[in-house]
mmCIF file of C-alpha atoms and ligand atoms in Angstrom:
data_model
loop_
_atom_site.group_PDB
_atom_site.id
_atom_site.type_symbol
_atom_site.label_atom_id
_atom_site.label_comp_id
_atom_site.label_asym_id
_atom_site.label_seq_id
_atom_site.Cartn_x
_atom_site.Cartn_y
_atom_site.Cartn_z
ATOM 1 C CA MET Q 1 129.171 91.975 51.814
ATOM 2 C CA GLY Q 2 130.601 95.050 53.296
ATOM 3 C CA PHE Q 3 131.061 98.991 53.199
ATOM 4 C CA PRO Q 4 130.631 100.531 50.655
ATOM 5 C CA ILE Q 5 128.401 98.186 48.807
ATOM 6 C CA TYR Q 6 126.083 97.800 51.649
ATOM 7 C CA ARG Q 7 125.456 101.187 53.366
ATOM 8 C CA PRO Q 8 122.711 100.706 56.077
ATOM 9 C CA ARG Q 9 122.131 104.307 56.270
ATOM 10 C CA ARG Q 10 120.412 104.165 52.760
ATOM 11 C CA THR Q 11 117.336 102.789 54.223
ATOM 12 C CA ARG Q 12 117.285 105.405 56.984
ATOM 13 C CA ALA Q 13 116.866 108.397 54.768
ATOM 14 C CA GLY Q 14 113.398 109.682 55.654
ATOM 15 C CA GLU Q 15 110.492 108.799 57.845
ATOM 16 C CA ASN Q 16 108.354 106.875 55.141
ATOM 17 C CA LEU Q 17 111.488 104.697 54.471
ATOM 18 C CA ARG Q 18 112.060 104.042 57.748
ATOM 19 C CA ALA Q 19 108.548 103.088 58.488
ATOM 20 C CA MET Q 20 108.807 100.671 55.600
ATOM 21 C CA ILE Q 21 111.644 98.727 57.188
ATOM 22 C CA ARG Q 22 110.574 98.937 60.704
ATOM 23 C CA GLU Q 23 110.435 95.494 62.160
ATOM 24 C CA THR Q 24 108.425 96.129 65.267
ATOM 25 C CA SER Q 25 105.159 97.774 65.751
ATOM 26 C CA LEU Q 26 103.206 98.880 68.900
ATOM 27 C CA SER Q 27 99.401 99.050 69.000
ATOM 28 C CA VAL Q 28 97.068 100.130 71.626
ATOM 29 C CA LYS Q 29 95.625 96.760 71.309
ATOM 30 C CA ASP Q 30 98.806 95.516 73.230
ATOM 31 C CA LEU Q 31 98.006 97.516 76.077
ATOM 32 C CA ILE Q 32 96.438 95.970 79.595
ATOM 33 C CA TYR Q 33 95.565 98.835 82.103
ATOM 34 C CA PRO Q 34 95.951 97.823 85.841
ATOM 35 C CA LEU Q 35 93.608 99.365 88.166
ATOM 36 C CA PHE Q 36 93.330 99.448 92.018
ATOM 37 C CA VAL Q 37 90.124 98.924 93.524
ATOM 38 C CA VAL Q 38 89.213 99.775 97.338
ATOM 39 C CA PRO Q 39 86.574 99.664 99.860
ATOM 40 C CA GLY Q 40 84.488 103.088 100.467
ATOM 41 C CA SER Q 41 82.885 105.576 98.219
ATOM 42 C CA ASN Q 42 83.707 108.389 96.190
ATOM 43 C CA ILE Q 43 87.376 107.710 96.453
ATOM 44 C CA LYS Q 44 89.946 108.760 93.922
ATOM 45 C CA ASN Q 45 93.260 108.914 95.656
ATOM 46 C CA GLU Q 46 96.491 109.259 93.991
ATOM 47 C CA ILE Q 47 99.075 106.451 94.848
ATOM 48 C CA SER Q 48 102.120 108.349 95.702
ATOM 49 C CA SER Q 49 104.628 105.573 94.459
ATOM 50 C CA LEU Q 50 102.577 105.302 91.331
ATOM 51 C CA PRO Q 51 101.824 108.943 90.126
ATOM 52 C CA GLY Q 52 99.078 109.317 87.589
ATOM 53 C CA ASN Q 53 97.486 105.869 89.154
ATOM 54 C CA TYR Q 54 94.827 105.859 91.684
ATOM 55 C CA HIS Q 55 92.979 103.905 94.388
ATOM 56 C CA TRP Q 56 89.352 104.010 93.176
ATOM 57 C CA SER Q 57 86.321 103.155 94.979
ATOM 58 C CA VAL Q 58 83.951 100.866 93.289
ATOM 59 C CA ASP Q 59 81.385 103.733 92.537
ATOM 60 C CA ARG Q 60 84.053 105.509 90.576
ATOM 61 C CA VAL Q 61 85.980 102.919 88.973
ATOM 62 C CA LEU Q 62 83.844 103.496 85.744
ATOM 63 C CA GLU Q 63 85.950 106.597 85.229
ATOM 64 C CA PRO Q 64 89.306 105.210 84.484
ATOM 65 C CA VAL Q 65 87.449 102.267 82.786
ATOM 66 C CA GLY Q 66 85.602 104.509 80.451
ATOM 67 C CA GLU Q 67 88.862 106.405 79.803
ATOM 68 C CA ALA Q 68 90.651 103.218 78.665
ATOM 69 C CA VAL Q 69 87.646 102.115 76.475
ATOM 70 C CA LYS Q 70 87.380 105.626 74.725
ATOM 71 C CA LEU Q 71 90.966 105.183 73.968
ATOM 72 C CA GLY Q 72 90.730 101.732 72.434
ATOM 73 C CA ILE Q 73 92.522 99.631 75.256
ATOM 74 C CA PRO Q 74 91.198 96.313 75.035
ATOM 75 C CA ALA Q 75 91.903 94.913 78.691
ATOM 76 C CA VAL Q 76 92.031 95.973 82.280
ATOM 77 C CA LEU Q 77 93.800 94.136 85.183
ATOM 78 C CA LEU Q 78 92.120 94.430 88.605
ATOM 79 C CA PHE Q 79 93.594 94.501 92.051
ATOM 80 C CA GLY Q 80 91.829 94.823 95.126
ATOM 81 C CA LEU Q 81 92.444 96.020 98.672
ATOM 82 C CA PRO Q 82 89.929 94.260 100.841
ATOM 83 C CA SER Q 83 87.876 95.537 103.737
ATOM 84 C CA TYR Q 84 89.300 92.816 106.252
ATOM 85 C CA LYS Q 85 92.234 90.523 106.251
ATOM 86 C CA ASP Q 86 92.900 87.080 107.732
ATOM 87 C CA ALA Q 87 95.483 84.508 107.927
ATOM 88 C CA VAL Q 88 94.138 82.616 104.950
ATOM 89 C CA GLY Q 89 92.972 85.463 102.846
ATOM 90 C CA SER Q 90 89.123 84.862 102.871
ATOM 91 C CA SER Q 91 88.116 88.521 101.710
ATOM 92 C CA GLY Q 92 89.904 87.079 98.399
ATOM 93 C CA TRP Q 93 86.868 84.955 97.787
ATOM 94 C CA ASP Q 94 84.186 87.115 99.355
ATOM 95 C CA ASP Q 95 81.676 88.126 96.403
ATOM 96 C CA ASN Q 96 80.892 91.446 98.108
ATOM 97 C CA GLU Q 97 84.605 92.835 98.125
ATOM 98 C CA PRO Q 98 85.930 95.572 95.744
ATOM 99 C CA VAL Q 99 87.022 93.349 92.923
ATOM 100 C CA GLN Q 100 83.989 91.411 92.722
ATOM 101 C CA GLN Q 101 81.842 94.349 92.956
ATOM 102 C CA ALA Q 102 83.778 96.067 90.273
ATOM 103 C CA CYS Q 103 83.788 93.024 87.995
ATOM 104 C CA ARG Q 104 80.125 93.145 87.790
ATOM 105 C CA LEU Q 105 79.718 96.727 87.339
ATOM 106 C CA ILE Q 106 82.523 96.775 84.591
ATOM 107 C CA LYS Q 107 80.916 93.647 82.800
ATOM 108 C CA GLN Q 108 77.740 95.216 82.746
ATOM 109 C CA GLN Q 109 78.779 98.718 81.431
ATOM 110 C CA TYR Q 110 81.342 97.151 79.154
ATOM 111 C CA PRO Q 111 80.587 93.771 78.063
ATOM 112 C CA GLU Q 112 83.173 93.791 75.116
ATOM 113 C CA LEU Q 113 86.282 94.882 77.491
ATOM 114 C CA VAL Q 114 88.420 92.107 78.318
ATOM 115 C CA LEU Q 115 88.391 91.824 82.125
ATOM 116 C CA ILE Q 116 91.242 90.300 83.886
ATOM 117 C CA THR Q 117 91.887 89.782 87.849
ATOM 118 C CA ASP Q 118 94.862 89.214 89.721
ATOM 119 C CA VAL Q 119 94.611 86.138 91.608
ATOM 120 C CA CYS Q 120 96.694 85.952 94.617
ATOM 121 C CA LEU Q 121 96.429 86.215 98.457
ATOM 122 C CA CYS Q 122 98.908 88.806 99.589
ATOM 123 C CA GLU Q 123 96.558 91.713 99.494
ATOM 124 C CA TYR Q 124 93.918 89.601 101.559
ATOM 125 C CA THR Q 125 96.343 87.896 104.107
ATOM 126 C CA ASP Q 126 96.901 89.486 107.407
ATOM 127 C CA HIS Q 127 100.983 88.356 107.170
ATOM 128 C CA GLY Q 128 101.007 89.529 103.532
ATOM 129 C CA HIS Q 129 102.344 86.444 102.108
ATOM 130 C CA CYS Q 130 100.817 85.042 98.857
ATOM 131 C CA GLY Q 131 99.595 81.796 100.599
ATOM 132 C CA VAL Q 132 98.946 80.007 103.890
ATOM 133 C CA LEU Q 133 101.649 80.062 106.290
ATOM 134 C CA GLU Q 134 103.007 76.869 108.331
ATOM 135 C CA ASN Q 135 106.078 77.509 110.486
ATOM 136 C CA CYS Q 136 106.938 80.539 108.706
ATOM 137 C CA THR Q 137 106.805 79.104 105.175
ATOM 138 C CA VAL Q 138 104.082 79.141 102.734
ATOM 139 C CA ASN Q 139 102.383 75.726 102.647
ATOM 140 C CA ASN Q 140 102.050 75.261 98.795
ATOM 141 C CA ASP Q 141 99.324 72.343 98.548
ATOM 142 C CA ALA Q 142 97.212 74.047 101.123
ATOM 143 C CA THR Q 143 97.313 77.411 99.392
ATOM 144 C CA LEU Q 144 96.128 75.775 96.120
ATOM 145 C CA PRO Q 145 92.224 75.390 97.069
ATOM 146 C CA PHE Q 146 92.196 79.022 98.307
ATOM 147 C CA MET Q 147 93.657 80.126 95.158
ATOM 148 C CA ALA Q 148 90.872 78.305 93.201
ATOM 149 C CA LYS Q 149 88.330 79.803 95.550
ATOM 150 C CA VAL Q 150 89.403 83.228 94.623
ATOM 151 C CA ALA Q 151 89.586 82.491 90.831
ATOM 152 C CA LEU Q 152 85.950 80.879 91.053
ATOM 153 C CA SER Q 153 84.726 84.013 92.918
ATOM 154 C CA HIS Q 154 85.904 86.288 90.084
ATOM 155 C CA ALA Q 155 84.730 84.024 87.244
ATOM 156 C CA ARG Q 156 81.375 84.328 88.821
ATOM 157 C CA ALA Q 157 81.552 88.147 89.108
ATOM 158 C CA GLY Q 158 82.293 88.398 85.352
ATOM 159 C CA ALA Q 159 85.962 87.871 84.918
ATOM 160 C CA ASP Q 160 87.032 86.677 81.649
ATOM 161 C CA ILE Q 161 90.461 86.167 82.210
ATOM 162 C CA VAL Q 162 92.014 84.921 85.904
ATOM 163 C CA ALA Q 163 95.742 85.731 86.459
ATOM 164 C CA PRO Q 164 97.266 83.846 89.389
ATOM 165 C CA SER Q 165 100.501 85.556 90.556
ATOM 166 C CA ASN Q 166 101.310 83.764 93.554
ATOM 167 C CA MET Q 167 103.914 81.082 91.853
ATOM 168 C CA MET Q 168 102.635 77.923 93.726
ATOM 169 C CA ASP Q 169 103.598 74.830 92.181
ATOM 170 C CA GLY Q 170 100.364 73.339 90.517
ATOM 171 C CA TYR Q 171 98.175 76.474 90.914
ATOM 172 C CA VAL Q 172 97.234 76.482 87.129
ATOM 173 C CA GLN Q 173 95.933 73.100 87.523
ATOM 174 C CA ALA Q 174 94.084 73.572 90.652
ATOM 175 C CA ILE Q 175 92.293 76.835 89.005
ATOM 176 C CA ARG Q 176 91.625 75.153 85.735
ATOM 177 C CA LYS Q 177 90.002 72.092 87.463
ATOM 178 C CA CYS Q 178 87.634 74.315 89.666
ATOM 179 C CA LEU Q 179 86.672 76.606 86.943
ATOM 180 C CA ASP Q 180 85.632 73.564 84.814
ATOM 181 C CA GLU Q 181 84.023 71.707 87.508
ATOM 182 C CA ASN Q 182 81.945 74.821 88.215
ATOM 183 C CA ASP Q 183 80.940 75.615 84.491
ATOM 184 C CA TYR Q 184 83.448 78.191 83.802
ATOM 185 C CA PRO Q 185 85.285 76.311 81.048
ATOM 186 C CA HIS Q 186 85.427 79.407 78.944
ATOM 187 C CA VAL Q 187 87.372 81.695 81.592
ATOM 188 C CA ALA Q 188 91.111 82.002 80.448
ATOM 189 C CA ILE Q 189 94.193 81.694 82.859
ATOM 190 C CA MET Q 190 96.831 84.031 82.410
ATOM 191 C CA ALA Q 191 99.579 82.418 84.231
ATOM 192 C CA TYR Q 192 102.384 84.877 86.024
ATOM 193 C CA SER Q 193 104.503 82.010 84.640
ATOM 194 C CA ALA Q 194 108.087 83.382 85.137
ATOM 195 C CA LYS Q 195 107.513 85.735 88.179
ATOM 196 C CA TYR Q 196 110.713 86.628 89.856
ATOM 197 C CA ALA Q 197 111.582 87.577 93.512
ATOM 198 C CA SER Q 198 112.174 91.280 92.374
ATOM 199 C CA ALA Q 199 113.051 94.590 94.469
ATOM 200 C CA PHE Q 200 110.835 96.316 91.438
ATOM 201 C CA TYR Q 201 107.589 95.320 93.168
ATOM 202 C CA GLY Q 202 108.480 97.718 95.774
ATOM 203 C CA PRO Q 203 106.027 100.602 94.719
ATOM 204 C CA PHE Q 204 103.150 98.039 94.210
ATOM 205 C CA ARG Q 205 103.353 96.592 97.684
ATOM 206 C CA ALA Q 206 102.989 100.336 99.148
ATOM 207 C CA ALA Q 207 100.075 100.804 96.663
ATOM 208 C CA ALA Q 208 98.234 97.248 97.481
ATOM 209 C CA ASP Q 209 99.429 97.115 101.308
ATOM 210 C CA SER Q 210 100.680 93.666 100.433
ATOM 211 C CA ALA Q 211 104.183 93.653 101.591
ATOM 212 C CA PRO Q 212 105.076 90.594 103.582
ATOM 213 C CA ALA Q 213 105.265 91.606 107.535
ATOM 214 C CA ALA Q 214 108.104 89.181 108.051
ATOM 215 C CA GLY Q 215 110.491 87.371 105.634
ATOM 216 C CA ASP Q 216 110.325 87.492 101.815
ATOM 217 C CA ARG Q 217 108.909 85.895 98.779
ATOM 218 C CA LYS Q 218 112.190 84.182 97.922
ATOM 219 C CA GLY Q 219 110.713 80.570 98.576
ATOM 220 C CA TYR Q 220 108.050 80.848 95.813
ATOM 221 C CA GLN Q 221 109.070 83.648 93.548
ATOM 222 C CA MET Q 222 111.961 82.910 91.297
ATOM 223 C CA ASP Q 223 115.779 83.951 91.744
ATOM 224 C CA PRO Q 224 116.745 86.624 89.055
ATOM 225 C CA ALA Q 225 119.748 84.748 88.360
ATOM 226 C CA ASN Q 226 117.925 81.860 86.759
ATOM 227 C CA SER Q 227 116.506 81.898 82.921
ATOM 228 C CA ASP Q 228 116.487 78.151 82.349
ATOM 229 C CA GLU Q 229 114.454 77.428 85.375
ATOM 230 C CA ALA Q 230 112.016 80.026 83.965
ATOM 231 C CA LEU Q 231 111.483 77.895 80.933
ATOM 232 C CA ARG Q 232 110.756 74.733 83.195
ATOM 233 C CA GLU Q 233 108.105 76.820 85.228
ATOM 234 C CA THR Q 234 106.361 78.179 81.941
ATOM 235 C CA ALA Q 235 106.505 74.618 80.341
ATOM 236 C CA LEU Q 236 104.495 73.502 83.747
ATOM 237 C CA ASP Q 237 102.089 76.066 83.493
ATOM 238 C CA ILE Q 238 101.356 75.198 79.930
ATOM 239 C CA GLU Q 239 101.075 71.442 80.705
ATOM 240 C CA GLU Q 240 98.549 72.577 83.410
ATOM 241 C CA GLY Q 241 96.372 74.550 81.243
ATOM 242 C CA ALA Q 242 97.822 78.446 80.967
ATOM 243 C CA ASP Q 243 96.408 80.113 77.849
ATOM 244 C CA ILE Q 244 98.565 83.115 78.067
ATOM 245 C CA ILE Q 245 101.873 83.128 79.766
ATOM 246 C CA MET Q 246 103.949 85.752 81.383
ATOM 247 C CA VAL Q 247 107.400 87.129 82.315
ATOM 248 C CA LYS Q 248 107.729 89.489 85.247
ATOM 249 C CA PRO Q 249 109.124 91.846 85.504
ATOM 250 C CA ALA Q 250 109.928 92.959 82.109
ATOM 251 C CA LEU Q 251 112.592 95.605 81.562
ATOM 252 C CA ALA Q 252 115.446 93.756 83.468
ATOM 253 C CA PHE Q 253 114.451 90.317 81.979
ATOM 254 C CA LEU Q 254 114.145 90.924 78.055
ATOM 255 C CA ASP Q 255 116.354 87.991 77.695
ATOM 256 C CA VAL Q 256 114.037 85.793 79.416
ATOM 257 C CA VAL Q 257 111.197 87.175 77.175
ATOM 258 C CA ARG Q 258 112.980 86.480 74.104
ATOM 259 C CA ARG Q 259 113.608 82.885 75.362
ATOM 260 C CA HIS Q 260 110.009 82.342 75.822
ATOM 261 C CA ARG Q 261 109.306 83.941 72.432
ATOM 262 C CA GLU Q 262 111.438 81.271 70.759
ATOM 263 C CA THR Q 263 110.493 78.189 73.055
ATOM 264 C CA PHE Q 264 106.676 78.408 73.574
ATOM 265 C CA ASN Q 265 103.683 78.727 70.971
ATOM 266 C CA ARG Q 266 101.647 80.635 73.472
ATOM 267 C CA PRO Q 267 100.381 84.222 73.716
ATOM 268 C CA LEU Q 268 103.110 85.976 75.794
ATOM 269 C CA CYS Q 269 102.591 88.934 78.250
ATOM 270 C CA VAL Q 270 105.183 91.208 79.799
ATOM 271 C CA TYR Q 271 104.420 93.137 82.971
ATOM 272 C CA ASN Q 272 106.122 96.300 83.145
ATOM 273 C CA VAL Q 273 106.007 96.446 86.904
ATOM 274 C CA SER Q 274 105.571 99.378 89.446
ATOM 275 C CA GLY Q 275 109.308 99.901 89.868
ATOM 276 C CA GLU Q 276 110.117 100.284 86.366
ATOM 277 C CA TYR Q 277 107.143 102.854 85.963
ATOM 278 C CA ALA Q 278 108.266 104.823 89.199
ATOM 279 C CA MET Q 279 111.816 105.075 87.940
ATOM 280 C CA VAL Q 280 110.803 106.652 84.648
ATOM 281 C CA LYS Q 281 108.157 108.886 86.384
ATOM 282 C CA ALA Q 282 110.933 110.246 88.992
ATOM 283 C CA ALA Q 283 113.436 110.842 86.302
ATOM 284 C CA ALA Q 284 110.800 112.589 84.180
ATOM 285 C CA GLU Q 285 109.867 114.703 87.140
ATOM 286 C CA LYS Q 286 113.367 115.882 87.651
ATOM 287 C CA GLY Q 287 113.565 116.640 83.961
ATOM 288 C CA TRP Q 288 116.312 114.174 83.356
ATOM 289 C CA ILE Q 289 114.600 112.239 80.654
ATOM 290 C CA ASP Q 290 111.988 113.128 77.829
ATOM 291 C CA GLU Q 291 109.211 110.815 79.464
ATOM 292 C CA LYS Q 292 107.107 110.179 76.131
ATOM 293 C CA ARG Q 293 110.216 109.147 74.206
ATOM 294 C CA ILE Q 294 111.634 106.998 77.006
ATOM 295 C CA VAL Q 295 108.199 105.156 77.852
ATOM 296 C CA MET Q 296 107.613 104.461 73.647
ATOM 297 C CA GLU Q 297 111.202 103.308 73.448
ATOM 298 C CA ILE Q 298 110.745 100.592 76.505
ATOM 299 C CA MET Q 299 107.182 99.597 75.149
ATOM 300 C CA THR Q 300 109.121 98.996 71.432
ATOM 301 C CA ALA Q 301 111.620 96.985 73.391
ATOM 302 C CA PHE Q 302 109.061 94.544 74.887
ATOM 303 C CA LYS Q 303 107.410 93.903 71.514
ATOM 304 C CA ARG Q 304 110.869 93.593 69.997
ATOM 305 C CA ALA Q 305 111.768 91.183 72.572
ATOM 306 C CA GLY Q 306 108.853 89.092 71.603
ATOM 307 C CA ALA Q 307 105.868 90.152 73.780
ATOM 308 C CA LYS Q 308 102.515 90.309 72.443
ATOM 309 C CA MET Q 309 100.870 92.007 75.363
ATOM 310 C CA ILE Q 310 102.160 94.546 77.921
ATOM 311 C CA ILE Q 311 100.768 95.220 81.406
ATOM 312 C CA THR Q 312 101.661 98.764 82.089
ATOM 313 C CA TYR Q 313 100.779 101.664 84.490
ATOM 314 C CA HIS Q 314 101.571 104.034 81.240
ATOM 315 C CA SER Q 315 98.704 102.490 79.401
ATOM 316 C CA LEU Q 316 96.559 105.797 78.993
ATOM 317 C CA ASP Q 317 99.555 107.939 78.260
ATOM 318 C CA VAL Q 318 100.489 105.368 75.525
ATOM 319 C CA ALA Q 319 97.467 104.954 73.891
ATOM 320 C CA ARG Q 320 97.204 108.938 73.775
ATOM 321 C CA TRP Q 321 100.747 109.143 72.368
ATOM 322 C CA LEU Q 322 100.062 106.234 69.758
ATOM 323 C CA ARG Q 323 96.712 108.701 68.632
ATOM 324 C CA GLU Q 324 98.953 111.660 68.254
ATOM 325 C CA GLN Q 325 101.386 109.792 65.809
HETATM 326 C C1 PBG B 1 100.783 89.940 93.861
HETATM 327 C C2 PBG B 1 101.194 90.721 92.698
HETATM 328 C C3 PBG B 1 102.556 91.544 93.177
HETATM 329 C C4 PBG B 1 102.361 92.310 91.813
HETATM 330 C C5 PBG B 1 101.547 91.814 91.078
HETATM 331 N N1 PBG B 1 100.779 91.015 91.669
HETATM 332 C C6 PBG B 1 103.463 91.851 94.085
HETATM 333 C C7 PBG B 1 104.228 90.778 94.663
HETATM 334 O O1 PBG B 1 104.307 89.744 93.992
HETATM 335 O O2 PBG B 1 105.082 91.251 95.752
HETATM 336 C C8 PBG B 1 103.537 93.450 91.488
HETATM 337 C C9 PBG B 1 103.081 94.435 90.335
HETATM 338 C C10 PBG B 1 104.085 95.620 90.175
HETATM 339 O O3 PBG B 1 105.037 95.597 90.892
HETATM 340 O O4 PBG B 1 103.635 96.487 89.326
HETATM 341 N N2 PBG B 1 101.414 88.890 94.117
#
């Protein structure tokens, strides 16, 4: 049936009518707010590559967390900068480092807030790779026990969900087994299942001081040219026990998000990464775009593509804008 019988503009006539036929909705409950905790005290330093986001010392981390809670955001994702680094990343499973301290404090203050931690080694190794090195490459199987140690330490500190992000084969299984054996069967795993070797992580690596000293991550993260492979990666994570799956980055990979939505029956998360955020902030600062409208359009696109959850540095702004609407 074509024009003039069907006129799509009829159902666009006013805001109420448009709201009635709207297919996608965005809620504050979709948001996950990432935070960076650092050693020291009384620190709130803006991260230059992520304007509006800060390095927080543990004694001040309840400020942004409290703000998120007040706005109705259901979850935070913690990243840590450690007080020391070594070849295997042992500060990653040190119960007295910033992430673990922050977990205990946040859990005590806001028991209902969903506390998620990034489980990786790149912030904690002196070479900046996401696992242990052998002949200049990351040794997969030698890395797995260390990932399990980091996850266990976070669980002990109160994490509700651990999010392993280093793309080692078998990492979900290794973590699940370790958590179960240590009486943390209720701690969930959000796997960075389809994580690409992307240039969009640049601003994050400056923020987390986690850029590899030599080489790149192409030996473990995925080639942006592939999407069939992403489905194989995610299928493997689900088999190993992933409770929530993720596609990362988000914006340039919405086709992969859609394929995940159609293929898997698991809650699907997207990570709106640092480079995506930084591009929007830079263009907004120049006055070239309308930041609010651009950000809301991007969030809506994630939902339309099939994501259920969105990790985004825009979380506080989005939550405020949703309130205004
Ligand atoms: C740790 C990790 C990275 C990001 C999240 N977890 C960096 C990387 O893989 O190099 C990137 C997040 C972002 O860019 O916002 N491996």
